Coordinates of N, CA, C and O in Angstrom, one line a residue:
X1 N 72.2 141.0 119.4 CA 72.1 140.7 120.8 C 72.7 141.8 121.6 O 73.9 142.1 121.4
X2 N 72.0 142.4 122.5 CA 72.4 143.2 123.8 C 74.0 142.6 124.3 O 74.1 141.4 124.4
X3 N 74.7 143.1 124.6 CA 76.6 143.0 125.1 C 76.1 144.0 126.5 O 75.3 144.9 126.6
X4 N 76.8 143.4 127.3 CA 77.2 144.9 128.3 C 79.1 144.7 128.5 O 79.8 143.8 129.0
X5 N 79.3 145.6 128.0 CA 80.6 146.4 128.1 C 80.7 146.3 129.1 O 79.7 146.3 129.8
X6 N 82.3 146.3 129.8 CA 82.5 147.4 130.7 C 84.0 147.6 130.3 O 84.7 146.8 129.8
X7 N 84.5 149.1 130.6 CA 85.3 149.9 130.0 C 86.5 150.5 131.1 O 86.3 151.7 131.4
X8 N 87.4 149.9 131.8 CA 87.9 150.8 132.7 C 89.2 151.3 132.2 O 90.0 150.6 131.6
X9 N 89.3 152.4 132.5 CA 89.9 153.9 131.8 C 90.4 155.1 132.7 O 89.8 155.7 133.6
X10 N 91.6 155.4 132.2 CA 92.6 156.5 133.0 C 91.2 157.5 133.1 O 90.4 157.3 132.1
X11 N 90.9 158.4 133.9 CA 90.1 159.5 134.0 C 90.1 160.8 133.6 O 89.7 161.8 134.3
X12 N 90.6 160.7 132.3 CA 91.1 161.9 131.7 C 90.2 162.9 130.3 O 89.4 162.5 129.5
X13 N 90.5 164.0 130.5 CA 89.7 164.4 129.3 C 89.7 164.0 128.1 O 90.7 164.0 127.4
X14 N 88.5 163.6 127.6 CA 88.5 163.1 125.9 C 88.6 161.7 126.0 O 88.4 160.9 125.0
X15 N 88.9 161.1 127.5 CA 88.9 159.4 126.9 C 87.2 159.1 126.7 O 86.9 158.2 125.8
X16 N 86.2 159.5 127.3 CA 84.7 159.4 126.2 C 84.4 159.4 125.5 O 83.7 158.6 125.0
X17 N 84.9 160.8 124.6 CA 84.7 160.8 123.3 C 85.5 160.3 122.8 O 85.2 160.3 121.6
X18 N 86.6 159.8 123.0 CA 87.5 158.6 122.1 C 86.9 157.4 121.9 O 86.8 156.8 120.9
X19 N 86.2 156.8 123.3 CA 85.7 155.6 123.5 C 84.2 155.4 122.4 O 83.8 154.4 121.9
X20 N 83.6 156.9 122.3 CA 82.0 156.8 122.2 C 82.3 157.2 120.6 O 81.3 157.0 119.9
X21 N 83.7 157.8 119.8 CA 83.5 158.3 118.6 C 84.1 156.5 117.6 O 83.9 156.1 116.4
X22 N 84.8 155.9 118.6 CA 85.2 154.5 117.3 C 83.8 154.0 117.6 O 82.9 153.9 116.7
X23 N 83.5 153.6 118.6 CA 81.8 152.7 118.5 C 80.8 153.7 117.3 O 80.0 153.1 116.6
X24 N 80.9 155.0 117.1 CA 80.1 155.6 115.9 C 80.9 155.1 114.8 O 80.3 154.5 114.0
X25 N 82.2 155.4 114.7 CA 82.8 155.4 113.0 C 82.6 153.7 113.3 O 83.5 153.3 112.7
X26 N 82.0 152.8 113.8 CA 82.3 151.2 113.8 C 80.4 151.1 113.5 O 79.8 150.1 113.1
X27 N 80.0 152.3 113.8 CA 78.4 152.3 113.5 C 77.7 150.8 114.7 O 76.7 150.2 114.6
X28 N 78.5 150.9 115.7 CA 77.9 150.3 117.0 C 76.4 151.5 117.6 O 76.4 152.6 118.2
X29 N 75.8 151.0 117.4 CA 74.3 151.5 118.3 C 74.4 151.4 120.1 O 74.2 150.4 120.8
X30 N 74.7 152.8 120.4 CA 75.3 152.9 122.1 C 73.9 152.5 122.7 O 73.3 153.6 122.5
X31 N 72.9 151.6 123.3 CA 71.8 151.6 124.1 C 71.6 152.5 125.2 O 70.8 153.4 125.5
X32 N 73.1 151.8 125.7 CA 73.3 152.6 127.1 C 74.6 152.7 127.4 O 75.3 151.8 127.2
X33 N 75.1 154.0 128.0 CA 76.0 154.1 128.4 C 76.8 155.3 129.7 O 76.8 156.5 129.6
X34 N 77.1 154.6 130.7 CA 77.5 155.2 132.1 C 78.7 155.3 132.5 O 79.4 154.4 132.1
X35 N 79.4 156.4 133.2 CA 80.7 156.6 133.2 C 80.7 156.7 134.8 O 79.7 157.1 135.4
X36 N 81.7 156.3 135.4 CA 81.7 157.0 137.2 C 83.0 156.5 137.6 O 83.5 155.4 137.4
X37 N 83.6 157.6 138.4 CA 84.8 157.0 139.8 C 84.6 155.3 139.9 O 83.7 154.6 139.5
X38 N 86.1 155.1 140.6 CA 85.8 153.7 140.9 C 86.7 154.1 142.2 O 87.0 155.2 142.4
X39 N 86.9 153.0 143.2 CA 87.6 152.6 143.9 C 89.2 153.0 143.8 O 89.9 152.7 144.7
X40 N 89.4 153.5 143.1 CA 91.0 153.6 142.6 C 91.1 155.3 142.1 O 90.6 155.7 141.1
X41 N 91.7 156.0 142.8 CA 91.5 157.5 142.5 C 92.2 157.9 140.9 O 93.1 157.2 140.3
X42 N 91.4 158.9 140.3 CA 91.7 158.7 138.5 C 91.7 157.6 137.9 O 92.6 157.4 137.1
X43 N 90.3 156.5 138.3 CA 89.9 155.3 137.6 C 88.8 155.6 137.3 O 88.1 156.2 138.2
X44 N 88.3 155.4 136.2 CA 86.8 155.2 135.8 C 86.1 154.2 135.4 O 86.9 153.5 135.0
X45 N 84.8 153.6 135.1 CA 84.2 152.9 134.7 C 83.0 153.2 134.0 O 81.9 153.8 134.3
X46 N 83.4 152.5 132.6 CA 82.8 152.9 131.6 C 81.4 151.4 131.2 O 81.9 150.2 130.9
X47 N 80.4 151.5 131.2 CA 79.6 150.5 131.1 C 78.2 150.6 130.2 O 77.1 151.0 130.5
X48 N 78.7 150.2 128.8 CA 78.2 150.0 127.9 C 77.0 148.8 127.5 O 77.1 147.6 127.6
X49 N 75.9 149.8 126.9 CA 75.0 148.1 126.7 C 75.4 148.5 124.8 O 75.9 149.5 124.5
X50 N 75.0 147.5 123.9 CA 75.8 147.9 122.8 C 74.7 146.3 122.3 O 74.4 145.3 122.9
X51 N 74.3 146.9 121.1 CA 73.6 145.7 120.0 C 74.8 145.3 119.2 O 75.4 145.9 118.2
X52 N 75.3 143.9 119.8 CA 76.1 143.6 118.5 C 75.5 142.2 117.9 O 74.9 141.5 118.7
X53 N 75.7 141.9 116.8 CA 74.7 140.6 116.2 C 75.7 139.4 116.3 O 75.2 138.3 116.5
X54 N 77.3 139.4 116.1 CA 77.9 138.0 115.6 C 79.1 138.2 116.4 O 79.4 139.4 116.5
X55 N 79.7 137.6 116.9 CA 80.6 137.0 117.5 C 82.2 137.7 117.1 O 83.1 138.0 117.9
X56 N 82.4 137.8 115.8 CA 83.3 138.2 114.8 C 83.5 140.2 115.3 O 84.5 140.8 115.8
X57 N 82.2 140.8 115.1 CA 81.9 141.9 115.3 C 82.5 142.4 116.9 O 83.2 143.3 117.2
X58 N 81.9 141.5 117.8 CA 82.1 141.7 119.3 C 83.9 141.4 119.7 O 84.4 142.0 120.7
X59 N 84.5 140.6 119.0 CA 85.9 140.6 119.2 C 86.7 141.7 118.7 O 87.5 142.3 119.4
X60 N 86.6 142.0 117.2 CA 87.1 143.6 117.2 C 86.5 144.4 117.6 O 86.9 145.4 117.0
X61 N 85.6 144.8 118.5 CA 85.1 145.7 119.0 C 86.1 146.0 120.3 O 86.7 147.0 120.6
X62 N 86.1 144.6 120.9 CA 86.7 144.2 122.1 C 88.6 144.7 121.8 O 89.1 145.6 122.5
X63 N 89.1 144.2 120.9 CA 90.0 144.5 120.3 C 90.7 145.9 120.0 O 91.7 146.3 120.5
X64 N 89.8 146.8 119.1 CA 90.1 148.0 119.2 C 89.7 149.0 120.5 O 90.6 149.8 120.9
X65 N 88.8 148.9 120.9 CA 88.5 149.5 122.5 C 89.7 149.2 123.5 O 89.8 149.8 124.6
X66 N 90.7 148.2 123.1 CA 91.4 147.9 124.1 C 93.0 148.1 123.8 O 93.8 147.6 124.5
X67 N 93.4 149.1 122.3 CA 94.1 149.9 122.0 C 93.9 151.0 122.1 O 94.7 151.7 121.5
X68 N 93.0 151.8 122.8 CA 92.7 153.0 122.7 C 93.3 153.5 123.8 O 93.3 152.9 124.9
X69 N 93.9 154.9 123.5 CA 95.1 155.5 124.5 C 94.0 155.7 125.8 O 92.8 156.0 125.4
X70 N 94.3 155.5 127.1 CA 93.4 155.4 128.7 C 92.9 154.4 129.0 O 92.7 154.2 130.2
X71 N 92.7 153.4 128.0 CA 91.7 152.3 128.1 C 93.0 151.2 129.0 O 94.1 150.8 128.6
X72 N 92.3 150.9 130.3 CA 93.2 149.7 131.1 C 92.5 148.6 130.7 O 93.3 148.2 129.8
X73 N 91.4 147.8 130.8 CA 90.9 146.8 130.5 C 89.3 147.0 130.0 O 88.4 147.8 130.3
X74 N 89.4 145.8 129.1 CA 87.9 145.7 128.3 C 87.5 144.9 128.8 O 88.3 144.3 129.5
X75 N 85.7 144.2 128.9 CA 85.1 143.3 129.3 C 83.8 142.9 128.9 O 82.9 143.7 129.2
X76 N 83.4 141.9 128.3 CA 82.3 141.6 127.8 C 81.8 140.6 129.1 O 82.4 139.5 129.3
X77 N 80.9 141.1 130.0 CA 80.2 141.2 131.3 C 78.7 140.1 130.8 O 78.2 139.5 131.7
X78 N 78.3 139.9 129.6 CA 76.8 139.8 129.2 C 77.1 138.2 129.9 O 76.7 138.1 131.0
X79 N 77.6 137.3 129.5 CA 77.6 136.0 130.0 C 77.9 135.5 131.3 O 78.0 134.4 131.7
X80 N 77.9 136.3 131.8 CA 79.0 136.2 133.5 C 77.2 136.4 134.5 O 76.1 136.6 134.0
X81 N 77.4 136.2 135.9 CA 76.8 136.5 136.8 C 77.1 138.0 136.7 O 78.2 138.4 136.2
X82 N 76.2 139.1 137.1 CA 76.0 140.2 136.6 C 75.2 140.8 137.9 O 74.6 139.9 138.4
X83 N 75.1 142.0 138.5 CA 74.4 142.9 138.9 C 74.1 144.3 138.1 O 74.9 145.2 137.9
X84 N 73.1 144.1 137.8 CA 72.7 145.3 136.5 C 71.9 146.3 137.2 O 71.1 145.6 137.8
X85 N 71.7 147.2 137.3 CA 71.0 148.6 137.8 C 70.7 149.9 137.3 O 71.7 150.7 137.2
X86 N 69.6 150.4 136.9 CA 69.5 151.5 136.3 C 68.5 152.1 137.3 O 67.8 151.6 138.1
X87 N 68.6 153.7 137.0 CA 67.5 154.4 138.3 C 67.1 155.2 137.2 O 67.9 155.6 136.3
X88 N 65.7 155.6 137.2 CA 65.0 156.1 136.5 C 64.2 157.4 137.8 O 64.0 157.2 139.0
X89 N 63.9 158.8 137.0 CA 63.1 159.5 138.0 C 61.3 159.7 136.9 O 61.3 160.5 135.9
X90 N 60.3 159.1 137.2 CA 59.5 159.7 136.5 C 58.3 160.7 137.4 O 57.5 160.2 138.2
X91 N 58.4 161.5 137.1 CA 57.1 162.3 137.5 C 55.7 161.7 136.2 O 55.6 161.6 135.0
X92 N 54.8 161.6 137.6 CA 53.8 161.6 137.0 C 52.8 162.4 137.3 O 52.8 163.0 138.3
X93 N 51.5 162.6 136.3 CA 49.9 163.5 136.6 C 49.5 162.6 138.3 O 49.5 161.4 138.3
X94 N 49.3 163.1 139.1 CA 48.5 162.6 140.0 C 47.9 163.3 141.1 O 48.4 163.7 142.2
X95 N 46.3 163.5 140.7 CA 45.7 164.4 141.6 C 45.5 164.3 142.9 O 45.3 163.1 143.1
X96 N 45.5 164.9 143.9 CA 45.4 164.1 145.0 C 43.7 163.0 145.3 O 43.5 162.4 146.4
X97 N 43.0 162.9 144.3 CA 42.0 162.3 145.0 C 42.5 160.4 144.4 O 42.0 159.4 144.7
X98 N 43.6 160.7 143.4 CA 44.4 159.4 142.7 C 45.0 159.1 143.6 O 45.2 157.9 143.9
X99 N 45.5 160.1 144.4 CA 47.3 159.4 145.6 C 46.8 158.0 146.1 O 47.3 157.0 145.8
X100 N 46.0 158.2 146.6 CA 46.1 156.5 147.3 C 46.4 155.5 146.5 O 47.4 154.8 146.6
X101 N 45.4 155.4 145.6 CA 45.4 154.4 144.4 C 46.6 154.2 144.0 O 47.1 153.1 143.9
X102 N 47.4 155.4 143.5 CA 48.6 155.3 142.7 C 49.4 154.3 143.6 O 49.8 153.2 143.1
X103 N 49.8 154.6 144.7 CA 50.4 154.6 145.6 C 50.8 153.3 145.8 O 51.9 152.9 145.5
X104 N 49.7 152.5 146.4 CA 49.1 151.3 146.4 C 49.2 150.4 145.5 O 49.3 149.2 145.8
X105 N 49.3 150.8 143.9 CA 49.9 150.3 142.7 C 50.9 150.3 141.9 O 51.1 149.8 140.8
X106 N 51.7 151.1 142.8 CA 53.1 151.2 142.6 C 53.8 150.2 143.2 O 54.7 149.6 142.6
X107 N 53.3 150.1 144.7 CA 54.4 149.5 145.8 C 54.9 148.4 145.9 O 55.7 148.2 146.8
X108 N 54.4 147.2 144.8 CA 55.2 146.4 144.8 C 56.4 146.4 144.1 O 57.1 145.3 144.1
X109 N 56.9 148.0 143.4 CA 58.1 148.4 142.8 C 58.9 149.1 144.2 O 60.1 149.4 144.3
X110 N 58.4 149.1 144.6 CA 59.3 149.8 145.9 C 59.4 150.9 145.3 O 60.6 151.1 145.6
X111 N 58.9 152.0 144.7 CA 59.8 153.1 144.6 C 59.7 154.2 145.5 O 58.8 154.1 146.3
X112 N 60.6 155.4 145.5 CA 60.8 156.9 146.5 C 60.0 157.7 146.0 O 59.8 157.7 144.8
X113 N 59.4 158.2 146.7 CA 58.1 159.4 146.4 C 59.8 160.7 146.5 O 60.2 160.9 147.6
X114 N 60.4 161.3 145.4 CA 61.6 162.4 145.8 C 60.7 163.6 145.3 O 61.4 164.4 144.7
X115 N 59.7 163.9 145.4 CA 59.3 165.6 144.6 C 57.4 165.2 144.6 O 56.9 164.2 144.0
X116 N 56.9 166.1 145.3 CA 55.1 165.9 144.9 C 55.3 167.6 145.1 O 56.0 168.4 145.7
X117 N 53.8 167.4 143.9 CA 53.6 169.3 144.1 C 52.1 168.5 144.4 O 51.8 167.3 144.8
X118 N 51.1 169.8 143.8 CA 49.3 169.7 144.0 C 48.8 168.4 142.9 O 47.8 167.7 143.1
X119 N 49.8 168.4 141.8 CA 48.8 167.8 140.8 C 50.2 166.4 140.4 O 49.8 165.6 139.5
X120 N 51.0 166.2 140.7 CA 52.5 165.5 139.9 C 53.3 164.9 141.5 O 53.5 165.6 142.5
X121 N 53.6 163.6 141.3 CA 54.2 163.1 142.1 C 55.7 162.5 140.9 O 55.5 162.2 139.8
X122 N 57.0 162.5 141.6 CA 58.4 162.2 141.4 C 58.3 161.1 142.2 O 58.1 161.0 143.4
X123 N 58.5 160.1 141.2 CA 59.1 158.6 141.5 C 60.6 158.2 141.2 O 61.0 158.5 140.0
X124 N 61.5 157.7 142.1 CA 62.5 157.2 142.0 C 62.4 155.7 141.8 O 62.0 155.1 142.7
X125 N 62.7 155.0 140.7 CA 62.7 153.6 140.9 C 64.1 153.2 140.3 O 64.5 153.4 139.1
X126 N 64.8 152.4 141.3 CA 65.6 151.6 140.6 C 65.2 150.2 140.5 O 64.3 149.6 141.0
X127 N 66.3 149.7 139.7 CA 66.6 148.0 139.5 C 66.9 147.6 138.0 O 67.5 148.2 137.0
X128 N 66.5 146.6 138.0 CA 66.9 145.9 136.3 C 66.4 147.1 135.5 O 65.7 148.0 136.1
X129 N 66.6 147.3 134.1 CA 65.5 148.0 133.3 C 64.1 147.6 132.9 O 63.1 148.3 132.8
X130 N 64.3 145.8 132.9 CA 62.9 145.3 132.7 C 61.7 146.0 133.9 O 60.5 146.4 133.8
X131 N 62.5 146.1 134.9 CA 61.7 146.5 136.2 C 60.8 147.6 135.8 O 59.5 147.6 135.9
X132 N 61.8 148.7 135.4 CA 62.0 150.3 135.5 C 61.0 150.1 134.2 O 60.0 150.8 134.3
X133 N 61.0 149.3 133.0 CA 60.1 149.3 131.9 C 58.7 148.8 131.8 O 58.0 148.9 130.8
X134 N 58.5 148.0 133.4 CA 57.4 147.6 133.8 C 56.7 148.6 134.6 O 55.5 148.8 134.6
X135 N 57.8 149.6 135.4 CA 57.2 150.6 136.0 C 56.2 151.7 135.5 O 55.2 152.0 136.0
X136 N 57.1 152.1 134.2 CA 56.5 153.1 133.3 C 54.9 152.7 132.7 O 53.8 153.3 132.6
X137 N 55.3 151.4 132.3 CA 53.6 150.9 131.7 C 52.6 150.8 132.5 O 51.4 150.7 132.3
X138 N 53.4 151.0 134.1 CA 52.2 150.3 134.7 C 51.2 151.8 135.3 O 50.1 151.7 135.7
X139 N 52.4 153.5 135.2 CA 52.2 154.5 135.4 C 51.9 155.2 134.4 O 51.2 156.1 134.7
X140 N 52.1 155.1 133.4 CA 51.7 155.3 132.0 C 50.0 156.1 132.0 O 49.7 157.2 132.3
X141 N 49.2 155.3 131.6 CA 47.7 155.1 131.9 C 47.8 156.8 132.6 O 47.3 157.7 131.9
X142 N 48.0 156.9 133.5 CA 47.9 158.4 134.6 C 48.6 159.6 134.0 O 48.7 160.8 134.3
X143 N 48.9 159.1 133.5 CA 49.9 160.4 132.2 C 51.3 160.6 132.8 O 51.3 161.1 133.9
X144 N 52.5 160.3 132.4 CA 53.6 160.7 132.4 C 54.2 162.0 132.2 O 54.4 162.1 131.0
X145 N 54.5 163.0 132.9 CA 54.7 164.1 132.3 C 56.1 164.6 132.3 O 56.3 165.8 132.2
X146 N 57.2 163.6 132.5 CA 58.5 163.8 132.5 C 59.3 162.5 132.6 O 59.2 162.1 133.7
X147 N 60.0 161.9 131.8 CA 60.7 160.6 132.3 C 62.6 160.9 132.1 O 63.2 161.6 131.3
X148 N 63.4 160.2 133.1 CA 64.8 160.9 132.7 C 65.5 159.1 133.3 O 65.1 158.6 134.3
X149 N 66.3 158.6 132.7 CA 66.8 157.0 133.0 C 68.7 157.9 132.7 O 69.4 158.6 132.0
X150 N 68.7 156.9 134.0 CA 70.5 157.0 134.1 C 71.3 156.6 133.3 O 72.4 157.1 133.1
X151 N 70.7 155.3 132.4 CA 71.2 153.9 131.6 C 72.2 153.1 132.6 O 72.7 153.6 133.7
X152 N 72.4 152.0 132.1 CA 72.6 150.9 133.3 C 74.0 151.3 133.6 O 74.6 152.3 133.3
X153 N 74.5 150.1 134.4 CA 75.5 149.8 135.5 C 75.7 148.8 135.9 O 74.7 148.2 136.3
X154 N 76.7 148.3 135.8 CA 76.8 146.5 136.1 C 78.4 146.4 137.0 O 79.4 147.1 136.9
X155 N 77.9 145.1 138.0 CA 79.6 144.5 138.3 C 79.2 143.1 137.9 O 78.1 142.7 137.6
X156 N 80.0 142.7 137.9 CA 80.1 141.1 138.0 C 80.2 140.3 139.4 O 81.2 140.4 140.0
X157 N 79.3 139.7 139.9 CA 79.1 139.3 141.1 C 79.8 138.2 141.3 O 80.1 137.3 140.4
X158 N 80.4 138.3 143.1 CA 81.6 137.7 144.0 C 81.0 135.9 143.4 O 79.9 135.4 143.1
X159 N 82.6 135.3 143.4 CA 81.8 133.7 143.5 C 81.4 133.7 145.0 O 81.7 134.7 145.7
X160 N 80.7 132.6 145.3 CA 80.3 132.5 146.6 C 80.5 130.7 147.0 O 80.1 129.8 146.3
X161 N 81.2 130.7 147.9 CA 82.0 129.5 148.5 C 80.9 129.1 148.9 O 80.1 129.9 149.3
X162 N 80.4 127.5 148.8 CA 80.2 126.8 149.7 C 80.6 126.3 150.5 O 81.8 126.6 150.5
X163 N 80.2 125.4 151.5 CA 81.1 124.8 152.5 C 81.9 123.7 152.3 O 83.0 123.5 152.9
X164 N 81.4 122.8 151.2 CA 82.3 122.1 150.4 C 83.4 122.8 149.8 O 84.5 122.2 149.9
X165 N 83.3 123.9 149.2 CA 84.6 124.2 148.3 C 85.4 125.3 149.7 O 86.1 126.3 149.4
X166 N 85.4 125.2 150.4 CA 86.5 125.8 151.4 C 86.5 124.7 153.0 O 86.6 125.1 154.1
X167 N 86.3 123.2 152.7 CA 86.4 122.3 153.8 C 87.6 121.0 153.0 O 87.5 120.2 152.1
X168 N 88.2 121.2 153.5 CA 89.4 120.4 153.2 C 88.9 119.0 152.8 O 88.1 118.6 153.7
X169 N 89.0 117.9 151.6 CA 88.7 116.9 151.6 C 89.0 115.5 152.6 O 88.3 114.4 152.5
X170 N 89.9 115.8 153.3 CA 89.9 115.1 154.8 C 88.7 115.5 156.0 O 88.3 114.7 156.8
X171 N 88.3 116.7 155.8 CA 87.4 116.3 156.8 C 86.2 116.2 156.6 O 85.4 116.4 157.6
X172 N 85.9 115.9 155.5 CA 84.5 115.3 155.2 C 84.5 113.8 154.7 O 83.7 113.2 154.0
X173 N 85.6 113.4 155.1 CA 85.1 111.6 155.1 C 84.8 111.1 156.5 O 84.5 109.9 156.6

């Protein structure tokens, strides 16, 4: 089963390849994996998608990732409310007597036209990867002539109050 990780970590040299060389010698298969600034100057965030099969496997994983010299906190994110995001750029074949059409069959992806020459248009698409993997199939057909994916990115999304859980039980009798 797909895990998404998340990894936050002093910002220092080598804490990647510390982090990305036990998931090899543990023979973990990285899917995806994203590094960036946070909020907190020399913090990072580390956000792993990772195939793990059993339950046993995902707690030492969790376990050793969370002795490793930088590592502040581990998190197995996959069960939680989640915002997941990957941005993909693909250039595709598209001559100009195709633009409309393409265009038109794209747009229920929303994506950014960022680069056209005479013969090749640059698409920016983000969102889920299912999205981004619906994108490609659907541009596919017209010939792809370059594809490049960020790999994902997740937070864990705010609870959200209703009016019951922040109204005092007196004043709703």
């Amino acid at each position: 089963m797909k895990r998404v990780i998340t990894v936050t970590v002093i910002n220092q040299s080598g804490v990647l390849n510390r982090v990305t060389g036990l998931l090899m010698r543990r023979q973990f298969n990285i899917e995806s994996i994203t590094v960036g600034h946070t909020e907190q100057p020399n913090i990072s965030k580390m956000t792993l998608v990772v195939n793990i099969e059993d339950d046993v496997k995902l707690e030492q994983l969790i376990k050793q990732l969370s002795k490793q010299i930088d590592v502040l906190k581990v998190n197995d994110i996959t069960e939680k409310s989640i915002v997941l995001r990957e941005l993909a750029l693909v250039k595709v074949v598209s001559p100009p007597n195709l633009r409309l059409e393409m265009n038109a069959i794209v747009e229920p992806f929303r994506p950014q036209i960022v680069d056209t020459s005479k013969n090749v248009v640059t698409y920016q698409v983000i969102g889920h990867p299912d999205k981004i993997d619906a994108f490609i199939e659907l541009v596919r057909p017209y010939g792809i002539k370059e594809l490049t994916r960020t790999g994902v990115t997740a937070t864990v999304r705010e609870v959200q109050q209703t009016f019951y859980d922040q109204t005092p039980l007196s004043l709703l009798k």
